[in-house]
Short mmCIF file of C-alpha atoms in Angstrom, two decimals:
data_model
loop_
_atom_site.label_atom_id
_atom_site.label_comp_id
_atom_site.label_asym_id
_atom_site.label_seq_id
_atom_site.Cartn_x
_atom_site.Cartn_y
_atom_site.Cartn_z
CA UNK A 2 129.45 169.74 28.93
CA UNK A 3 131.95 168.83 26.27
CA UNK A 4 134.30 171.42 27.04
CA UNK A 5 133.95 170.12 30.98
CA UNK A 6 134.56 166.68 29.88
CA UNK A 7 137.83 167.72 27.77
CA UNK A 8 138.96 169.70 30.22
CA UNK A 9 138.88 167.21 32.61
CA UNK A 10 140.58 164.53 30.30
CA UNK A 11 143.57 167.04 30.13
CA UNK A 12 144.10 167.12 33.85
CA UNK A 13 143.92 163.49 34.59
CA UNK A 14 146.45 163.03 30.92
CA UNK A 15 148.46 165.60 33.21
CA UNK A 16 148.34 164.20 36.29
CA UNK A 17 149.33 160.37 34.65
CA UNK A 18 152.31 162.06 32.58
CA UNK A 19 153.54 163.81 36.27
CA UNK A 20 152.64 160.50 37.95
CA UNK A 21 154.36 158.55 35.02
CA UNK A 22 157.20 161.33 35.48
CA UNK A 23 157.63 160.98 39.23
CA UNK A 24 157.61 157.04 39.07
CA UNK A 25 160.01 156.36 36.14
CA UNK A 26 162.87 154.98 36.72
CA UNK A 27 165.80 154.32 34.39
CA UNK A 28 168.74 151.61 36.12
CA UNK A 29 171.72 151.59 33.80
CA UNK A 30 173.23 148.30 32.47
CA UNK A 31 176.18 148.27 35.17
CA UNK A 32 173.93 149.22 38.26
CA UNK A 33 171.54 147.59 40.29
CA UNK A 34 168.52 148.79 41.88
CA UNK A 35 167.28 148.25 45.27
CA UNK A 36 163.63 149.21 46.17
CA UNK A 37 162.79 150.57 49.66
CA UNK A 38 159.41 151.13 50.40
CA UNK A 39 158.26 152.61 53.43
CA UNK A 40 161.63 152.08 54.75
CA UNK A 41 162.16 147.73 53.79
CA UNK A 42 163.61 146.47 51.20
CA UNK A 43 160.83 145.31 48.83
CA UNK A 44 161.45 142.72 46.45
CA UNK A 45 164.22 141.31 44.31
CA UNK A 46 166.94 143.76 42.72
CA UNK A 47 165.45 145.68 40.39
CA UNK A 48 167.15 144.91 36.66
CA UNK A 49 168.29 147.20 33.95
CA UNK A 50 166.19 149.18 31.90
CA UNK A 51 162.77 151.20 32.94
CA UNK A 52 160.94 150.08 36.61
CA UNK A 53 158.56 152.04 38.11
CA UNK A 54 158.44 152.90 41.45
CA UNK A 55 155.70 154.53 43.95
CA UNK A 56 155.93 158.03 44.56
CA UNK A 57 156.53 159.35 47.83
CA UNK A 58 156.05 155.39 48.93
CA UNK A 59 159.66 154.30 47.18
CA UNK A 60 162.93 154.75 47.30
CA UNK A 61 165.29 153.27 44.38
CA UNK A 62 168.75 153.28 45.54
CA UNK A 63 171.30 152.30 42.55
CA UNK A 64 174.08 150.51 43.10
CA UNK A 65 177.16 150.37 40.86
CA UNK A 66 177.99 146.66 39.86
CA UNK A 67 181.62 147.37 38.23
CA UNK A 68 185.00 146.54 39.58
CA UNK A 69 186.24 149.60 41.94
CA UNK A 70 190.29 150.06 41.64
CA UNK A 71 191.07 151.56 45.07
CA UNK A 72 194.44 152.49 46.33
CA UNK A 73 195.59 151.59 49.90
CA UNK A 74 197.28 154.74 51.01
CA UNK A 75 201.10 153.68 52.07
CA UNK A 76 201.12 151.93 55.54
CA UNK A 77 204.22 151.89 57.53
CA UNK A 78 205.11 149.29 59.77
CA UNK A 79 208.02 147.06 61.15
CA UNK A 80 208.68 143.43 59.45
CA UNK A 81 209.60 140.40 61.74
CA UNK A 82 213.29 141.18 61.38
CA UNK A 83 212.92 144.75 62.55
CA UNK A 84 212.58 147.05 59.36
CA UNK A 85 210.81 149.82 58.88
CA UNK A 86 209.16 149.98 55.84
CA UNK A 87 206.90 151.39 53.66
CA UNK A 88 203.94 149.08 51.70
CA UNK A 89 201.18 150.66 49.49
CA UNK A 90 198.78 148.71 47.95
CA UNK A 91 195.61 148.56 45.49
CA UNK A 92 192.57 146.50 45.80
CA UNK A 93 190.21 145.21 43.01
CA UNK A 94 186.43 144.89 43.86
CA UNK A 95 182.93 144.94 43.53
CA UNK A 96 179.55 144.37 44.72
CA UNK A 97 177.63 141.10 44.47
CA UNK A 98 174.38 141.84 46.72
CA UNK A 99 173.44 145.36 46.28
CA UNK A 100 171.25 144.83 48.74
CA UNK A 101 173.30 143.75 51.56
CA UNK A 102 175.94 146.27 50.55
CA UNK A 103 173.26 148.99 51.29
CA UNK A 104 172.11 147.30 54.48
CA UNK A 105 175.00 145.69 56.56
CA UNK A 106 177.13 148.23 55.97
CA UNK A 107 176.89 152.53 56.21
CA UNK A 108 179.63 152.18 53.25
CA UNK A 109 181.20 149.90 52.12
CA UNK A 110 184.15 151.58 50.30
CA UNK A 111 184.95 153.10 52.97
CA UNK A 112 184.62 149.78 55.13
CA UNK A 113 186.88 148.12 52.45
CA UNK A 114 189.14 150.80 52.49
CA UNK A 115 189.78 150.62 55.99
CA UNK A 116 189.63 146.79 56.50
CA UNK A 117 192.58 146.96 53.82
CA UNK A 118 194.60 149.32 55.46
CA UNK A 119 194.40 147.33 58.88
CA UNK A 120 195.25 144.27 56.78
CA UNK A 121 198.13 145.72 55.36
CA UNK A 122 199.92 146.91 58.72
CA UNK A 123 198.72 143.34 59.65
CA UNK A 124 200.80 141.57 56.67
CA UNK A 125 203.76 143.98 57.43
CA UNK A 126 204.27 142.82 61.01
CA UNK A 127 203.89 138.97 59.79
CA UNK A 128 206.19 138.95 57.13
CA UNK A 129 209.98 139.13 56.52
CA UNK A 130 212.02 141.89 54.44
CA UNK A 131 213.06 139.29 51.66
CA UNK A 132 209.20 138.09 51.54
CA UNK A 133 207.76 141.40 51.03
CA UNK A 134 210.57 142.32 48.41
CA UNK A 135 210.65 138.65 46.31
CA UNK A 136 207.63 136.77 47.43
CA UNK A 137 204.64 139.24 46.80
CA UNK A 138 202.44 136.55 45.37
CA UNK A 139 201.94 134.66 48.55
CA UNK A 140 201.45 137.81 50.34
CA UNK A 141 199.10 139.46 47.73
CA UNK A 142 197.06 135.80 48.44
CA UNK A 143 197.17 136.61 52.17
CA UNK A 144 195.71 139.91 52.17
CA UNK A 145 193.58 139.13 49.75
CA UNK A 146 191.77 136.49 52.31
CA UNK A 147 192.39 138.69 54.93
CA UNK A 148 190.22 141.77 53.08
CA UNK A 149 186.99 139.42 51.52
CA UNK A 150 186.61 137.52 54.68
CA UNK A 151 184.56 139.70 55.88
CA UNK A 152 183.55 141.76 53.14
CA UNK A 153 181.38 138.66 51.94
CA UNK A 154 178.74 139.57 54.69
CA UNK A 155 178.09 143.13 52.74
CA UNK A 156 177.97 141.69 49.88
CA UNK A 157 181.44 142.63 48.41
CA UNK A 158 183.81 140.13 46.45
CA UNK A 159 187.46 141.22 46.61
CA UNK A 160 188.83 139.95 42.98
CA UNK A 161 192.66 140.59 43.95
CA UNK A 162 195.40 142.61 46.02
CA UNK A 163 198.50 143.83 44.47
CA UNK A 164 201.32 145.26 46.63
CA UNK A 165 202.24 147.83 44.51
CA UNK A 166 205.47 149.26 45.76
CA UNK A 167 208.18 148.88 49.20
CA UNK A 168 210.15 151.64 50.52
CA UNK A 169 213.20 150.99 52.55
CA UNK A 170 215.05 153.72 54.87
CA UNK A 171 218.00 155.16 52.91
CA UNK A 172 220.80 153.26 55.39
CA UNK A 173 219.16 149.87 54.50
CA UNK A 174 219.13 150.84 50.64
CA UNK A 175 222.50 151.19 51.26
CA UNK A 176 223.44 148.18 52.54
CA UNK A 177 221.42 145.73 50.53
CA UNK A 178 223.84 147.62 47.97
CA UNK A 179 226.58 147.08 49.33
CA UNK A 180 225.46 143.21 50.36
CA UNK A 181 224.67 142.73 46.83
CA UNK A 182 228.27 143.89 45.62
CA UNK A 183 229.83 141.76 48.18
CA UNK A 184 228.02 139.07 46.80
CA UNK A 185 228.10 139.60 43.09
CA UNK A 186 232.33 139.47 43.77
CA UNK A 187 232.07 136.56 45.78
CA UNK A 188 230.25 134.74 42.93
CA UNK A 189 232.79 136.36 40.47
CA UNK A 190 235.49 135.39 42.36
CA UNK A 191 234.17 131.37 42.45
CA UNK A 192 233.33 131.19 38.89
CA UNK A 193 236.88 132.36 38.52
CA UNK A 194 238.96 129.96 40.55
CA UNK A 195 236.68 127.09 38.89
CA UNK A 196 237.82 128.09 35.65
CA UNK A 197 241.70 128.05 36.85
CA UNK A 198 241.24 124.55 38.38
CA UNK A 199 239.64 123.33 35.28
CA UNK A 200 242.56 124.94 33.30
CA UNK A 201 244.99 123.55 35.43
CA UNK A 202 243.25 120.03 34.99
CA UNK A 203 243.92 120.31 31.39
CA UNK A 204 247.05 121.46 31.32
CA UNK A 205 248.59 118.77 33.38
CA UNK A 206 246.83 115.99 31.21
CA UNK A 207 248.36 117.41 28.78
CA UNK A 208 251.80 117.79 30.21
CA UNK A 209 251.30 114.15 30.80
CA UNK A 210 250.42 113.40 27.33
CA UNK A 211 253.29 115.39 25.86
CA UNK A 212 255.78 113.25 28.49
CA UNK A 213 254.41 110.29 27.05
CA UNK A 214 254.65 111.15 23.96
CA UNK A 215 257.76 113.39 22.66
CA UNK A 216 256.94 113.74 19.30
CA UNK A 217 253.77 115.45 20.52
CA UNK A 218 256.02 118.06 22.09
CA UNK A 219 257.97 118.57 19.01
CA UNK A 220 254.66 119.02 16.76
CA UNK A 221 253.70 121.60 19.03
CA UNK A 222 256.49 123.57 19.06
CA UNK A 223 255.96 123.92 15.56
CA UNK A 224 252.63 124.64 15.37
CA UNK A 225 253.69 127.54 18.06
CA UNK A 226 256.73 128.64 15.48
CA UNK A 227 253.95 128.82 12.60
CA UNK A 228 251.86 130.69 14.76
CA UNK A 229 254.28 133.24 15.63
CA UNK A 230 255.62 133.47 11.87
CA UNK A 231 252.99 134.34 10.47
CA UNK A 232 252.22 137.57 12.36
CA UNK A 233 254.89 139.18 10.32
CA UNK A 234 257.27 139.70 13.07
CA UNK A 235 260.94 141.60 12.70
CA UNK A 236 261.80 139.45 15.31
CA UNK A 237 261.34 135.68 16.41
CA UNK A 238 261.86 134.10 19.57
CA UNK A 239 262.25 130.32 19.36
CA UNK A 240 261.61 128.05 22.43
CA UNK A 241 264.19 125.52 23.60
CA UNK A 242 262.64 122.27 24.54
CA UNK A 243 263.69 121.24 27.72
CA UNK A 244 264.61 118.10 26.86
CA UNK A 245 267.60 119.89 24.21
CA UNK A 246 268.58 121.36 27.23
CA UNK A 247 269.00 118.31 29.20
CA UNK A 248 270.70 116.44 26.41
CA UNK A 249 273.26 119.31 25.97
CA UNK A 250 274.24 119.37 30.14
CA UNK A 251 274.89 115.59 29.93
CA UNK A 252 277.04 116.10 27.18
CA UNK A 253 279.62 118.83 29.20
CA UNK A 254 279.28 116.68 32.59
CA UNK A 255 281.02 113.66 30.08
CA UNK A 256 284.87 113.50 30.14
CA UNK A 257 286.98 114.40 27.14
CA UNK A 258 288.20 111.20 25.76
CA UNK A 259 292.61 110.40 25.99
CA UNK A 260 294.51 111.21 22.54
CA UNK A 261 296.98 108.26 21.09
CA UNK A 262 299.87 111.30 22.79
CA UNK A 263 299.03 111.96 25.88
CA UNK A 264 299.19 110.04 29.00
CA UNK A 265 298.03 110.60 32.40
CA UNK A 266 300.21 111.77 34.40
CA UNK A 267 301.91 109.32 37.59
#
């Protein structure tokens, strides 16, 4: 009788530790777990840790929790100025309802990868050359809208779009080079002829300073023989003020004064 008794306390410890077997659970701290039984959802998500479930009644389905990075494959597309181009993109998510994401969609990475794809053909056709090459934010903000609208209803919150890169034909590389250099010269070429007017400002005022003033000429035609003297030069070339000059011509044009001997002649 004992030995029935014991023998019968093994089985039903071995049926509990293949029941206990069959029914744990373990849900990992990043996942969620959604319980199906008999085919409905039953109950609230099921936590981290150890949950026990029904055998051959339930179903746990886990459901990862963590932000998914996922590429956009490159789209091409025409801009509203008529480019072709050449947008990839990535697109940060994750799930919020497990439960819906099982439900109201077959799955959902795939319906968010596709829904971004569509987007991004969407944003290419809406948007200029310059604003996909300078004004990404804005667009990144567009897409962004365009992607969680309606990934809300399975449960999926986009976090943020980056357009990653832009690829141009080679012909338009080429002339947005070539537009660039025309316009780097034209700025060079501005900056330049503002610097000569300036100059030219300053030298007349202080042409007119130096008329007013002649002993301000003469100081700085020293200065400027100083200048050059001290450079240790075999050879020095002094400037003649113009004024010298103009003192020496009225001096010719005068007419030789009459000696005490000599009279004009009748």
């Amino acid at each position: 009788m004992l030995q029935e008794l014991l023998g019968a306390a093994a089985a039903v410890g071995s049926a509990a530790v293949v029941y206990l077997a069959m029914a744990a659970r373990i849900v990992k701290q990043y996942e969620r777990g959604v319980l199906f039984r008999l085919g409905r959802v039953a109950g609230g998500e099921r936590e981290p840790g150890l949950t026990l479930v029904i055998p051959f009644v339930d179903r746990l389905h886990k459901v990862n929790m963590q932000i998914v990075t996922m590429p956009i494959p490159a789209q091409e597309g025409i801009t509203r100025d008529n480019v072709t181009v050449r947008v990839d993109a990535v697109v940060y998510f994750r799930v919020v309802d497990a439960a819906s994401a099982l439900v109201k969609v077959e799955d959902y990475k795939f319906a968010v990868s596709q829904m971004a794809q569509t987007s991004l053909r969407s944003i290419i056709g809406k948007s200029d050359l310059d604003d996909l090459l300078s004004n990404r934010e804005k667009l990144n903000e567009g897409l962004e809208l365009m992607i969680d609208s309606p990934a809300v209803g399975w449960g999926i919150q986009v976090d943020r779009v980056e357009i990653k890169d832009v690829s141009l034909p080679d012909t338009m590389k080429r002339s947005m080079a070539r537009q660039a250099e025309a316009d780097r010269e034209r700025r060079a070429r501005i900056i330049n002829a503002d610097a000569e007017y300036q100059a030219s400002k300053k030298l007349a005022e202080a042409a007119q300073q130096m008329a007013d003033t002649p002993a301000a000429l003469q100081l700085r035609l020293l200065q400027t023989v100083m200048a050059v003297s001290a450079e240790k030069n075999s050879t020095l070339v002094l400037p003649i003020p113009v004024e010298l000059l103009h003192f020496l011509e009225r001096g010719a044009q005068q007419p030789a004064p009459i000696g005490d001997g000599e009279h004009p002649s009748g």
